[in-house]
Amino acid sequence: MDYTSFFQERINELKREGRYRTFATLERIAGKFPKARYYDPAGTVKEVTIWCSNDYLGMGQNKIVLQAMENASRRSGAGAGGTRNISGTTIYHVELEESLAGLHNKEAALVFSSGYVANEGSLSALAGLLPDCVIFSDEMNHASMIHGMKSSRREKKIFRHNDIAHLEELLKSVAPERPKIVAFESVYSMEGDIAPIAEIAALARRYNALTYLDEVHGVGLYGPRGGGVAEERGLMDQIDVIEGTFGKAFGLMGGYIAGNAAIVDAVRSFASSFIFTTSLPPAVLAGARASVEYLKVSDIERQRQRRNVRRLKERLDRASMPYLKGESHIVPLIVGDSVCCKQVADILINEHDIYVQPINYPTVPKGTERLRLTATAAHSLEDVDRLADVLEKLWIENHVFRYAVA
């Protein structure tokens, strides 16, 4: 077999379907986010405005965060030096986990190398430990959650997105004595909507199920201290495990879970992806803790971001543009065709210095290809209006979004 030809043909298929992913080479400019230097394939460099970043509050540029990272590097050096079990647990891990437990009003927290690893490791370990466990998963759950469920080798039942009646129907179908986990997200990043957390939690209690809530797009952004949608709605005490990330509103990288001490210790002791992974370096941990603590008391960034999101949605509504009108800060602008979606993104960056990454299948279903727009706290109202002006012109005058009409 010609292996090279085989793999090349798979890549060629992606390109023909318009689903081949190209990475934009960027250099974020310290102190100027959402501005960045864009290195195009021809070798030229220009300044662009990023409109698809997960650094929702601009904390990746926060001076307190940067200072904490610098101090930790000077004090402790670059790396952690090992896994958490073998020389890699630092004082920075301990302090960050204490901060996170306090953020979510839980007994304990555990830090992972990424939000993906946190979901995969935690769900795999928890479901795998529970004999004859059944996992109930929202159909829109993230790939990391799906990976964890699959790795657990436990039965999984998928309920329709945010459909409480369907979830209860599935819960009723399982013997009462079987252990159960209901796994769902607060903010669904590709749809921009928010889960009915209270209703799901109530069902879980009724059917004696453990609740596992992914808050990666909620922490930092929602709640008076940045504890997420569950905090904003006064529901944190009704959730058994809250999973979050530092890679979005907190502006760094890494993931975590928070819950009661026994659950967190079980994950710490049995999750392979936690046990065998080199731990995060001091600078990242110190920066993450500084960001978490800062957002526990500062609401300025959250209010500015919400102002920008409102303005963006108002402008898209005014132009009757086809976006998914969820409750959250995420604005998915539907294009509806993978080739067209890529063409729109190319026009934006090549002609208007606006960077948005096209989102195509398999991340979203075919026919729903989109541009996921994220207005951050660092954008100005002028930035918002300029993006809206360009999109409106493409939509109304040039009919670029031709597939979205159907």
CSV table of C-alpha atoms in Angstrom, one decimal:
chain,number,residue,atom,x,y,z
A,1,MET,CA,0.0,0.0,0.0
A,2,ASP,CA,1.2,3.5,-0.9
A,3,TYR,CA,0.6,5.2,2.5
A,4,THR,CA,1.6,8.6,1.4
A,5,SER,CA,-0.8,8.6,-1.5
A,6,PHE,CA,-3.6,7.3,0.7
A,7,PHE,CA,-3.3,10.1,3.2
A,8,GLN,CA,-2.8,12.7,0.5
A,9,GLU,CA,-6.1,11.7,-1.1
A,10,ARG,CA,-7.9,12.1,2.3
A,11,ILE,CA,-6.5,15.6,2.4
A,12,ASN,CA,-7.5,16.3,-1.2
A,13,GLU,CA,-11.1,15.2,-0.3
A,14,LEU,CA,-11.2,17.8,2.5
A,15,LYS,CA,-10.0,20.5,0.1
A,16,ARG,CA,-12.6,19.6,-2.5
A,17,GLU,CA,-15.3,19.8,0.1
A,18,GLY,CA,-14.1,23.1,1.3
A,19,ARG,CA,-13.4,21.6,4.8
A,20,TYR,CA,-9.6,21.8,4.8
A,21,ARG,CA,-8.4,23.7,7.8
A,22,THR,CA,-5.8,26.4,7.2
A,23,PHE,CA,-4.2,28.0,10.3
A,24,ALA,CA,-3.8,31.8,10.3
A,25,THR,CA,-0.3,32.8,11.6
A,26,LEU,CA,-0.8,35.6,14.1
A,27,GLU,CA,1.3,37.5,16.6
A,28,ARG,CA,-0.8,39.2,19.3
A,29,ILE,CA,0.5,42.6,20.1
A,30,ALA,CA,1.0,43.2,23.8
A,31,GLY,CA,-1.2,46.0,25.1
A,32,LYS,CA,-3.2,46.2,21.8
A,33,PHE,CA,-5.5,43.2,21.8
A,34,PRO,CA,-7.7,42.6,19.8
A,35,LYS,CA,-5.1,43.8,17.3
A,36,ALA,CA,-2.5,41.3,16.0
A,37,ARG,CA,0.1,41.0,13.3
A,38,TYR,CA,-1.1,38.6,10.6
A,39,TYR,CA,1.6,36.8,8.5
A,40,ASP,CA,-0.1,35.9,5.2
A,41,PRO,CA,1.0,33.0,3.0
A,42,ALA,CA,2.8,35.3,0.7
A,43,GLY,CA,5.1,36.5,3.5
A,44,THR,CA,3.7,40.0,4.1
A,45,VAL,CA,2.7,41.2,7.5
A,46,LYS,CA,-0.2,43.5,8.4
A,47,GLU,CA,-2.2,44.4,11.4
A,48,VAL,CA,-5.7,42.8,11.8
A,49,THR,CA,-8.5,42.9,14.3
A,50,ILE,CA,-9.3,39.5,15.8
A,51,TRP,CA,-13.1,38.7,15.9
A,52,CYS,CA,-13.0,35.0,16.9
A,53,SER,CA,-10.8,34.9,20.0
A,54,ASN,CA,-11.8,33.1,23.2
A,55,ASP,CA,-9.9,35.7,25.3
A,56,TYR,CA,-13.3,37.2,26.0
A,57,LEU,CA,-12.3,39.7,28.6
A,58,GLY,CA,-8.8,40.5,27.3
A,59,MET,CA,-7.2,39.0,30.4
A,60,GLY,CA,-4.4,37.7,28.3
A,61,GLN,CA,-3.2,41.3,28.3
A,62,ASN,CA,-4.0,42.2,31.9
A,63,LYS,CA,-1.1,43.8,33.6
A,64,ILE,CA,-1.7,42.1,36.9
A,65,VAL,CA,-1.7,38.7,35.2
A,66,LEU,CA,1.4,39.5,33.3
A,67,GLN,CA,3.2,40.6,36.4
A,68,ALA,CA,2.2,37.5,38.3
A,69,MET,CA,3.6,35.3,35.4
A,70,GLU,CA,6.9,37.3,35.3
A,71,ASN,CA,7.3,37.0,39.1
A,72,ALA,CA,6.7,33.2,39.1
A,73,SER,CA,9.2,32.7,36.2
A,74,ARG,CA,11.9,34.7,38.0
A,75,ARG,CA,11.2,32.9,41.3
A,76,SER,CA,10.7,29.3,40.0
A,77,GLY,CA,12.0,29.0,36.5
A,78,ALA,CA,10.3,27.8,33.3
A,79,GLY,CA,8.8,24.3,33.9
A,80,ALA,CA,7.2,22.3,36.6
A,81,GLY,CA,9.7,19.5,36.3
A,82,GLY,CA,7.4,16.5,36.2
A,83,THR,CA,3.9,15.0,36.6
A,84,ARG,CA,1.9,16.1,39.6
A,85,ASN,CA,2.8,12.9,41.4
A,86,ILE,CA,6.6,13.0,40.6
A,87,SER,CA,8.0,16.4,41.7
A,88,GLY,CA,5.5,18.4,39.6
A,89,THR,CA,3.1,19.7,42.3
A,90,THR,CA,4.1,23.2,43.1
A,91,ILE,CA,2.9,25.8,45.5
A,92,TYR,CA,1.3,27.5,42.5
A,93,HIS,CA,-0.9,24.4,41.9
A,94,VAL,CA,-2.0,24.4,45.5
A,95,GLU,CA,-2.9,28.1,45.6
A,96,LEU,CA,-4.7,28.0,42.3
A,97,GLU,CA,-6.8,25.0,43.3
A,98,GLU,CA,-7.7,26.7,46.6
A,99,SER,CA,-8.8,29.8,44.6
A,100,LEU,CA,-11.0,27.7,42.3
A,101,ALA,CA,-12.6,25.8,45.1
A,102,GLY,CA,-13.5,29.1,46.6
A,103,LEU,CA,-14.8,30.5,43.3
A,104,HIS,CA,-17.3,27.7,43.0
A,105,ASN,CA,-18.0,27.2,46.7
A,106,LYS,CA,-16.8,23.6,46.5
A,107,GLU,CA,-14.6,21.5,48.9
A,108,ALA,CA,-11.8,21.0,46.4
A,109,ALA,CA,-10.6,21.6,42.8
A,110,LEU,CA,-8.1,19.9,40.5
A,111,VAL,CA,-6.1,21.6,37.7
A,112,PHE,CA,-5.4,19.9,34.4
A,113,SER,CA,-3.2,20.8,31.4
A,114,SER,CA,-6.2,21.8,29.3
A,115,GLY,CA,-10.0,22.0,29.4
A,116,TYR,CA,-10.1,19.1,27.0
A,117,VAL,CA,-8.0,16.9,29.3
A,118,ALA,CA,-10.1,17.9,32.3
A,119,ASN,CA,-13.3,16.7,30.5
A,120,GLU,CA,-11.7,13.5,29.1
A,121,GLY,CA,-10.0,12.5,32.3
A,122,SER,CA,-12.8,13.4,34.7
A,123,LEU,CA,-15.7,11.8,32.8
A,124,SER,CA,-13.6,8.7,32.0
A,125,ALA,CA,-12.6,8.2,35.6
A,126,LEU,CA,-15.9,9.0,37.2
A,127,ALA,CA,-18.1,6.9,34.9
A,128,GLY,CA,-15.5,4.1,34.8
A,129,LEU,CA,-15.4,3.9,38.6
A,130,LEU,CA,-19.2,3.6,38.9
A,131,PRO,CA,-20.3,0.0,38.3
A,132,ASP,CA,-22.9,-0.3,35.5
A,133,CYS,CA,-23.1,3.5,35.1
A,134,VAL,CA,-25.2,5.2,32.5
A,135,ILE,CA,-24.2,8.6,31.1
A,136,PHE,CA,-26.8,11.0,29.8
A,137,SER,CA,-25.2,13.4,27.4
A,138,ASP,CA,-26.6,16.4,25.6
A,139,GLU,CA,-26.3,15.9,21.8
A,140,MET,CA,-24.3,19.1,21.5
A,141,ASN,CA,-21.7,18.3,24.1
A,142,HIS,CA,-18.1,19.0,23.2
A,143,ALA,CA,-15.7,16.5,21.7
A,144,SER,CA,-13.7,16.3,24.9
A,145,MET,CA,-16.8,15.2,26.9
A,146,ILE,CA,-17.6,12.6,24.2
A,147,HIS,CA,-14.0,11.4,24.4
A,148,GLY,CA,-14.3,11.0,28.1
A,149,MET,CA,-17.5,9.1,28.0
A,150,LYS,CA,-16.2,6.8,25.3
A,151,SER,CA,-13.0,6.1,27.3
A,152,SER,CA,-15.1,5.1,30.3
A,153,ARG,CA,-16.7,2.2,28.3
A,154,ARG,CA,-20.0,2.8,30.0
A,155,GLU,CA,-23.4,3.0,28.4
A,156,LYS,CA,-24.3,6.4,27.0
A,157,LYS,CA,-27.8,7.8,26.2
A,158,ILE,CA,-28.0,11.1,24.2
A,159,PHE,CA,-30.8,13.5,24.8
A,160,ARG,CA,-31.9,16.1,22.4
A,161,HIS,CA,-30.2,19.5,22.9
A,162,ASN,CA,-31.6,21.2,26.0
A,163,ASP,CA,-34.7,19.0,25.8
A,164,ILE,CA,-35.8,18.4,29.4
A,165,ALA,CA,-38.7,16.1,28.4
A,166,HIS,CA,-36.4,13.9,26.4
A,167,LEU,CA,-33.9,13.7,29.2
A,168,GLU,CA,-36.5,12.6,31.7
A,169,GLU,CA,-37.8,10.0,29.2
A,170,LEU,CA,-34.3,8.5,29.0
A,171,LEU,CA,-33.8,8.7,32.8
A,172,LYS,CA,-37.1,6.8,33.3
A,173,SER,CA,-35.9,4.1,31.0
A,174,VAL,CA,-33.0,3.1,33.2
A,175,ALA,CA,-33.4,1.0,36.4
A,176,PRO,CA,-33.4,3.3,39.5
A,177,GLU,CA,-30.6,1.4,41.2
A,178,ARG,CA,-28.1,2.0,38.3
A,179,PRO,CA,-25.5,4.9,38.9
A,180,LYS,CA,-26.2,7.8,36.5
A,181,ILE,CA,-24.3,10.9,35.3
A,182,VAL,CA,-26.0,13.8,33.5
A,183,ALA,CA,-23.3,15.6,31.5
A,184,PHE,CA,-24.0,18.9,29.8
A,185,GLU,CA,-22.6,22.4,29.2
A,186,SER,CA,-23.8,25.8,30.3
A,187,VAL,CA,-22.9,27.8,27.2
A,188,TYR,CA,-22.9,26.0,23.9
A,189,SER,CA,-20.2,27.7,21.9
A,190,MET,CA,-21.3,26.8,18.4
A,191,GLU,CA,-25.0,27.6,19.0
A,192,GLY,CA,-24.6,30.5,21.4
A,193,ASP,CA,-27.4,29.2,23.7
A,194,ILE,CA,-27.5,28.4,27.4
A,195,ALA,CA,-28.7,25.2,29.1
A,196,PRO,CA,-31.7,25.1,31.4
A,197,ILE,CA,-29.4,24.3,34.4
A,198,ALA,CA,-32.1,24.4,37.1
A,199,GLU,CA,-34.4,22.0,35.3
A,200,ILE,CA,-31.6,19.6,34.5
A,201,ALA,CA,-30.3,19.7,38.1
A,202,ALA,CA,-33.8,19.1,39.4
A,203,LEU,CA,-34.3,16.0,37.2
A,204,ALA,CA,-30.9,14.7,38.2
A,205,ARG,CA,-31.9,14.9,41.9
A,206,ARG,CA,-35.2,13.2,41.2
A,207,TYR,CA,-33.5,10.3,39.5
A,208,ASN,CA,-30.4,10.1,41.7
A,209,ALA,CA,-28.0,11.2,39.0
A,210,LEU,CA,-24.6,12.9,39.4
A,211,THR,CA,-24.5,16.3,37.5
A,212,TYR,CA,-21.4,17.2,35.5
A,213,LEU,CA,-21.5,20.8,34.1
A,214,ASP,CA,-19.0,22.1,31.6
A,215,GLU,CA,-18.7,25.8,32.2
A,216,VAL,CA,-15.7,26.6,29.9
A,217,HIS,CA,-17.5,29.3,28.1
A,218,GLY,CA,-19.1,30.6,31.3
A,219,VAL,CA,-16.4,31.0,33.9
A,220,GLY,CA,-15.0,34.5,34.2
A,221,LEU,CA,-17.9,35.9,32.2
A,222,TYR,CA,-21.0,35.1,34.2
A,223,GLY,CA,-21.9,35.5,37.8
A,224,PRO,CA,-20.9,38.3,40.3
A,225,ARG,CA,-17.4,36.7,40.8
A,226,GLY,CA,-17.0,35.0,37.5
A,227,GLY,CA,-18.2,31.6,38.7
A,228,GLY,CA,-20.2,31.0,35.5
A,229,VAL,CA,-23.8,30.7,34.6
A,230,ALA,CA,-24.5,28.4,37.5
A,231,GLU,CA,-23.3,31.1,39.9
A,232,GLU,CA,-25.3,33.8,38.1
A,233,ARG,CA,-28.4,31.7,38.5
A,234,GLY,CA,-27.7,30.7,42.1
A,235,LEU,CA,-27.3,27.0,41.2
A,236,MET,CA,-23.7,26.1,42.0
A,237,ASP,CA,-24.8,24.1,45.0
A,238,GLN,CA,-27.0,22.0,42.8
A,239,ILE,CA,-24.2,20.8,40.6
A,240,ASP,CA,-21.8,18.0,41.7
A,241,VAL,CA,-18.9,18.7,39.3
A,242,ILE,CA,-18.2,22.0,37.6
A,243,GLU,CA,-15.5,21.9,34.9
A,244,GLY,CA,-13.8,25.0,33.6
A,245,THR,CA,-10.9,26.4,31.7
A,246,PHE,CA,-8.3,29.1,31.9
A,247,GLY,CA,-8.1,29.2,28.1
A,248,LYS,CA,-11.0,31.5,27.5
A,249,ALA,CA,-12.2,34.3,29.7
A,250,PHE,CA,-9.3,33.9,32.1
A,251,GLY,CA,-6.9,34.5,29.2
A,252,LEU,CA,-4.3,31.7,29.7
A,253,MET,CA,-4.4,27.9,29.3
A,254,GLY,CA,-5.3,24.8,31.3
A,255,GLY,CA,-8.5,23.3,32.8
A,256,TYR,CA,-10.0,22.2,36.1
A,257,ILE,CA,-12.8,20.6,37.9
A,258,ALA,CA,-14.4,21.6,41.2
A,259,GLY,CA,-16.6,19.5,43.5
A,260,ASN,CA,-16.7,17.7,46.8
A,261,ALA,CA,-13.4,16.3,48.1
A,262,ALA,CA,-14.1,12.7,47.5
A,263,ILE,CA,-15.1,13.2,43.8
A,264,VAL,CA,-12.1,15.4,43.1
A,265,ASP,CA,-9.8,12.9,44.9
A,266,ALA,CA,-11.2,10.0,42.9
A,267,VAL,CA,-10.4,11.9,39.6
A,268,ARG,CA,-6.9,12.8,40.9
A,269,SER,CA,-6.3,9.1,41.8
A,270,PHE,CA,-7.8,7.4,38.7
A,271,ALA,CA,-7.7,9.7,35.7
A,272,SER,CA,-4.9,8.5,33.4
A,273,SER,CA,-4.7,11.8,31.5
A,274,PHE,CA,-4.1,13.6,34.7
A,275,ILE,CA,-1.7,11.1,36.3
A,276,PHE,CA,0.6,10.7,33.3
A,277,THR,CA,0.8,14.3,32.0
A,278,THR,CA,3.5,16.8,32.8
A,279,SER,CA,2.0,19.5,35.0
A,280,LEU,CA,1.6,23.2,34.0
A,281,PRO,CA,4.5,25.6,34.5
A,282,PRO,CA,4.7,28.1,37.4
A,283,ALA,CA,4.1,31.1,35.2
A,284,VAL,CA,0.8,29.8,33.7
A,285,LEU,CA,-0.5,28.7,37.1
A,286,ALA,CA,0.4,32.0,38.8
A,287,GLY,CA,-1.1,34.0,35.9
A,288,ALA,CA,-4.3,31.8,36.1
A,289,ARG,CA,-4.7,32.4,39.8
A,290,ALA,CA,-4.1,36.2,39.3
A,291,SER,CA,-6.8,36.2,36.7
A,292,VAL,CA,-9.3,34.2,38.7
A,293,GLU,CA,-8.8,36.4,41.8
A,294,TYR,CA,-9.0,39.6,39.7
A,295,LEU,CA,-12.3,38.7,38.1
A,296,LYS,CA,-13.8,37.7,41.5
A,297,VAL,CA,-13.8,41.4,42.3
A,298,SER,CA,-13.7,43.3,39.0
A,299,ASP,CA,-16.9,43.6,36.9
A,300,ILE,CA,-15.6,46.3,34.5
A,301,GLU,CA,-14.5,43.8,31.9
A,302,ARG,CA,-17.8,41.8,32.0
A,303,GLN,CA,-19.9,44.9,31.6
A,304,ARG,CA,-17.8,46.2,28.7
A,305,GLN,CA,-18.0,42.9,26.9
A,306,ARG,CA,-21.8,42.7,27.4
A,307,ARG,CA,-22.1,46.2,26.0
A,308,ASN,CA,-20.1,45.2,22.9
A,309,VAL,CA,-22.2,42.0,22.4
A,310,ARG,CA,-25.4,44.0,22.6
A,311,ARG,CA,-24.2,46.4,20.0
A,312,LEU,CA,-23.1,43.7,17.6
A,313,LYS,CA,-26.4,41.9,17.9
A,314,GLU,CA,-28.3,45.1,17.4
A,315,ARG,CA,-26.4,45.9,14.2
A,316,LEU,CA,-26.9,42.4,12.8
A,317,ASP,CA,-30.6,42.6,13.7
A,318,ARG,CA,-30.9,45.9,11.9
A,319,ALA,CA,-29.4,44.4,8.8
A,320,SER,CA,-31.6,41.2,9.1
A,321,MET,CA,-28.5,39.0,9.0
A,322,PRO,CA,-28.9,35.3,9.8
A,323,TYR,CA,-27.3,34.6,13.2
A,324,LEU,CA,-28.4,32.2,16.0
A,325,LYS,CA,-30.1,34.4,18.6
A,326,GLY,CA,-29.0,32.6,21.8
A,327,GLU,CA,-28.8,34.2,25.3
A,328,SER,CA,-25.0,34.1,25.5
A,329,HIS,CA,-22.2,36.3,24.3
A,330,ILE,CA,-21.4,34.1,21.3
A,331,VAL,CA,-22.8,35.2,17.9
A,332,PRO,CA,-22.8,32.4,15.3
A,333,LEU,CA,-23.4,34.1,11.9
A,334,ILE,CA,-24.8,31.4,9.6
A,335,VAL,CA,-23.3,31.1,6.1
A,336,GLY,CA,-24.6,27.6,5.2
A,337,ASP,CA,-21.9,26.4,2.8
A,338,SER,CA,-18.3,25.4,3.6
A,339,VAL,CA,-16.8,26.9,0.4
A,340,CYS,CA,-18.7,30.1,0.8
A,341,CYS,CA,-17.8,30.3,4.5
A,342,LYS,CA,-14.1,30.1,3.6
A,343,GLN,CA,-14.6,32.7,0.9
A,344,VAL,CA,-16.2,35.2,3.3
A,345,ALA,CA,-13.4,34.7,5.8
A,346,ASP,CA,-10.8,35.3,3.1
A,347,ILE,CA,-12.5,38.5,2.0
A,348,LEU,CA,-12.7,39.8,5.5
A,349,ILE,CA,-9.0,39.3,6.2
A,350,ASN,CA,-7.6,40.1,2.8
A,351,GLU,CA,-9.7,43.2,2.0
A,352,HIS,CA,-10.8,44.5,5.4
A,353,ASP,CA,-8.1,43.3,7.9
A,354,ILE,CA,-10.7,41.4,10.0
A,355,TYR,CA,-9.8,37.9,11.1
A,356,VAL,CA,-12.6,35.4,11.7
A,357,GLN,CA,-12.1,31.7,11.3
A,358,PRO,CA,-14.7,29.8,9.3
A,359,ILE,CA,-16.4,27.0,11.3
A,360,ASN,CA,-17.2,24.0,9.1
A,361,TYR,CA,-18.2,20.3,9.3
A,362,PRO,CA,-17.5,18.2,11.4
A,363,THR,CA,-17.4,20.9,14.1
A,364,VAL,CA,-21.0,21.9,13.0
A,365,PRO,CA,-23.5,20.0,10.9
A,366,LYS,CA,-23.3,20.4,7.1
A,367,GLY,CA,-25.4,23.2,5.8
A,368,THR,CA,-24.9,25.2,9.0
A,369,GLU,CA,-21.4,26.4,8.4
A,370,ARG,CA,-20.8,29.7,10.2
A,371,LEU,CA,-18.6,32.5,11.3
A,372,ARG,CA,-18.5,32.5,15.2
A,373,LEU,CA,-18.2,36.1,16.1
A,374,THR,CA,-17.0,37.0,19.6
A,375,ALA,CA,-17.1,40.6,20.8
A,376,THR,CA,-14.6,40.9,23.6
A,377,ALA,CA,-14.2,43.5,26.4
A,378,ALA,CA,-11.1,44.8,24.5
A,379,HIS,CA,-13.1,45.7,21.3
A,380,SER,CA,-14.2,49.3,21.0
A,381,LEU,CA,-17.7,50.3,19.8
A,382,GLU,CA,-15.9,51.6,16.7
A,383,ASP,CA,-14.5,48.1,16.2
A,384,VAL,CA,-18.0,46.6,16.5
A,385,ASP,CA,-19.5,49.1,14.0
A,386,ARG,CA,-16.8,48.6,11.5
A,387,LEU,CA,-17.3,44.8,11.5
A,388,ALA,CA,-21.0,45.3,11.2
A,389,ASP,CA,-20.6,47.8,8.4
A,390,VAL,CA,-18.4,45.3,6.4
A,391,LEU,CA,-20.7,42.4,7.0
A,392,GLU,CA,-23.8,44.3,6.1
A,393,LYS,CA,-22.2,45.4,2.8
A,394,LEU,CA,-21.2,41.9,1.9
A,395,TRP,CA,-24.7,40.7,2.8
A,396,ILE,CA,-26.8,43.4,1.2
A,397,GLU,CA,-24.7,44.8,-1.7
A,398,ASN,CA,-22.5,41.9,-2.8
A,399,HIS,CA,-24.8,39.0,-1.8
A,400,VAL,CA,-21.8,37.0,-0.5
A,401,PHE,CA,-23.9,35.1,2.0
A,402,ARG,CA,-25.9,33.6,-0.8
A,403,TYR,CA,-26.3,30.1,0.8
A,404,ALA,CA,-27.6,31.5,4.1
A,405,VAL,CA,-30.8,32.8,2.5
A,406,ALA,CA,-32.0,29.2,1.8
